mmCIF file of C-alpha atoms in Angstrom:
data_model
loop_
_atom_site.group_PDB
_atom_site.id
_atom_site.type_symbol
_atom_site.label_atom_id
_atom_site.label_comp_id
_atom_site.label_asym_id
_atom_site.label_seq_id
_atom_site.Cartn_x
_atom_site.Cartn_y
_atom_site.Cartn_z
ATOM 1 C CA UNK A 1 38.774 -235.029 40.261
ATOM 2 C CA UNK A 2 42.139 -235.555 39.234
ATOM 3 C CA UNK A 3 44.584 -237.384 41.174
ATOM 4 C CA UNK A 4 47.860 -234.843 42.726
ATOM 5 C CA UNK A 5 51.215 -235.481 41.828
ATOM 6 C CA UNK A 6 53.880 -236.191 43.675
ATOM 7 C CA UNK A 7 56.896 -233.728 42.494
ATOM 8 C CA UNK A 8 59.155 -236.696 40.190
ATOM 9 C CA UNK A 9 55.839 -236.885 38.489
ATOM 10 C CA UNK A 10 54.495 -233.314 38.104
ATOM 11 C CA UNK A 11 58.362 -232.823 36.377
ATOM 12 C CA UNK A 12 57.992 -235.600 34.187
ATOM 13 C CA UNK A 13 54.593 -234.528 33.147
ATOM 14 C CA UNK A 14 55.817 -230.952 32.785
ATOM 15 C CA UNK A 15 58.828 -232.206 30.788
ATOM 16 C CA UNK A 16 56.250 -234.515 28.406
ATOM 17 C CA UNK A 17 54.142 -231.237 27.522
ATOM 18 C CA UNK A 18 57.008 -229.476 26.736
ATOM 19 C CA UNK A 19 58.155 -231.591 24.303
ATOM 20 C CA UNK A 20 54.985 -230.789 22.750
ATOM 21 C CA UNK A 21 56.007 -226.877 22.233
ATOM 22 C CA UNK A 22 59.796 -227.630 21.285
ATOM 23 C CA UNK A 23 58.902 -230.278 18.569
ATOM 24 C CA UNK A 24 56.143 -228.452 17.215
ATOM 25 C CA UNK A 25 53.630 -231.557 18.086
ATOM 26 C CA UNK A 26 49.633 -231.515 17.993
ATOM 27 C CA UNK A 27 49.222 -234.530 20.129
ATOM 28 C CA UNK A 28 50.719 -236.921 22.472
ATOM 29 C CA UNK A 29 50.007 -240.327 22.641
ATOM 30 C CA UNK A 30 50.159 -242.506 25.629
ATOM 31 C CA UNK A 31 50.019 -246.821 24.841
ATOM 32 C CA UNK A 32 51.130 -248.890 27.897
ATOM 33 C CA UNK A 33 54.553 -250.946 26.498
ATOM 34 C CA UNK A 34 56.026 -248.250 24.164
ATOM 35 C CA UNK A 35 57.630 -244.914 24.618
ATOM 36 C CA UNK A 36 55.434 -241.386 24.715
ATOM 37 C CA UNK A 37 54.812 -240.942 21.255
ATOM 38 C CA UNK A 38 54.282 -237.046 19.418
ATOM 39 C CA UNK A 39 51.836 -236.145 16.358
ATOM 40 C CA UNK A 40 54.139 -234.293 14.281
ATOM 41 C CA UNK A 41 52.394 -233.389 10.954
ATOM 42 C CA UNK A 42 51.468 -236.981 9.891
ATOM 43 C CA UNK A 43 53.887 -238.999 11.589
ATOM 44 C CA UNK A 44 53.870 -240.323 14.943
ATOM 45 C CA UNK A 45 57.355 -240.395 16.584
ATOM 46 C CA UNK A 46 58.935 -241.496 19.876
ATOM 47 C CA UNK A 47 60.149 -239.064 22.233
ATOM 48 C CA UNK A 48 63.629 -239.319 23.199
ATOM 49 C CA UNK A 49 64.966 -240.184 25.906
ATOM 50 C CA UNK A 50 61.769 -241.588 27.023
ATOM 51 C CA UNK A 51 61.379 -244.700 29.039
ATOM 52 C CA UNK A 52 58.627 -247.564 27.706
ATOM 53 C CA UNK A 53 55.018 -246.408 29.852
ATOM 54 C CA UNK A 54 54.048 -249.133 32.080
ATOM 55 C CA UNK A 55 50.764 -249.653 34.505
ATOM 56 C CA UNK A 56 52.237 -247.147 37.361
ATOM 57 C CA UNK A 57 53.074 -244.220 34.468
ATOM 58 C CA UNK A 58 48.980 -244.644 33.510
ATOM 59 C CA UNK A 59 47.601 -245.046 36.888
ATOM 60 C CA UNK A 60 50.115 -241.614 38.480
ATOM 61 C CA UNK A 61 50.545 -239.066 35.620
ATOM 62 C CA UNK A 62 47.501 -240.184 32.814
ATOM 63 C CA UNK A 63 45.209 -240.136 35.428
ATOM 64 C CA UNK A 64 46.458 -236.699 36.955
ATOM 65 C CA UNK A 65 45.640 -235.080 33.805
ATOM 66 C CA UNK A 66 41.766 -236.716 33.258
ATOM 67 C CA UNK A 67 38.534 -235.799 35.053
ATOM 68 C CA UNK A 68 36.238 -238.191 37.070
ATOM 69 C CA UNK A 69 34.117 -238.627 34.222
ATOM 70 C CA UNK A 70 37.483 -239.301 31.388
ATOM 71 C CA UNK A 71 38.410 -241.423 33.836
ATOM 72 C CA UNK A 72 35.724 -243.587 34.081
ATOM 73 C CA UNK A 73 35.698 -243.778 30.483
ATOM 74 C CA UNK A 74 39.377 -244.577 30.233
ATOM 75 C CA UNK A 75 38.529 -247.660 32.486
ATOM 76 C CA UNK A 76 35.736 -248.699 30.667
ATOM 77 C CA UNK A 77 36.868 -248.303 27.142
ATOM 78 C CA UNK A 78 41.121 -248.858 27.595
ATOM 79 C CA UNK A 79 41.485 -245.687 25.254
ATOM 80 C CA UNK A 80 40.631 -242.215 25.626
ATOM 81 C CA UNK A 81 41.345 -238.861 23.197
ATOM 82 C CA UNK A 82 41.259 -235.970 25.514
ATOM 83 C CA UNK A 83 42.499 -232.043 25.649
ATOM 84 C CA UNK A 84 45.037 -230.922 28.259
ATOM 85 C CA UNK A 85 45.338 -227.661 29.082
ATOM 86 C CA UNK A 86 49.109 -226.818 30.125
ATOM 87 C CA UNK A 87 50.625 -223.754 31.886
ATOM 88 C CA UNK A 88 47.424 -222.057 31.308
ATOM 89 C CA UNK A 89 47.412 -221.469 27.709
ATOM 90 C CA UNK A 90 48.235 -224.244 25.753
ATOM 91 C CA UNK A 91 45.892 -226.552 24.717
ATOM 92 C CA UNK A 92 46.997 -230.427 23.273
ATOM 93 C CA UNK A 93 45.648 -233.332 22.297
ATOM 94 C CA UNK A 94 46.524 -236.608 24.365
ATOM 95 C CA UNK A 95 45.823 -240.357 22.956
ATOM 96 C CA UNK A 96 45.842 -242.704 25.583
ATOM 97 C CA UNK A 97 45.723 -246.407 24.625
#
């Protein structure tokens, strides 16, 4: 089940997706010690304005977005490719390493 956000976090989440739409991205990646990162065609760029992703950013918002089961797979394995479902209709990719 996934974890609930607190509201800082459900806007930063919100505000992550969203880049997704207004930079016509595919994916998103997550990796603990950089910035979120977007699939744009073949390159992977840095969001802007984006703050490095530490331990707390993967254990509040990655984990809000996974199921029991992703979740116990994230753990296991350190990585995880996944589909997110946001606002109801719009379905990304998300990288999480």
């Amino acid at each position: 089940m996934p974890i609930p956000l607190d509201s800082s976090n459900e806007l930063r989440v919100t505000k992550l997706l969203s880049a997704l739409s207004e930079y016509k991205a595919s994916d998103l990646h997550f990796t603990l010690a950089t910035p979120p990162n977007l699939r744009i065609g073949d390159k992977i760029i840095p969001i802007p304005n984006e703050e490095i992703l530490n331990n707390a950013f993967i254990e509040n918002i990655v984990f809000s977005m996974l199921t029991d089961e992703q979740a116990r797979q994230f753990e296991l394995k350190k990585n995880l490719v996944f589909t997110h479902t946001f606002k109801g209709h719009s379905r990304y990719k998300v990288h999480c390493y």
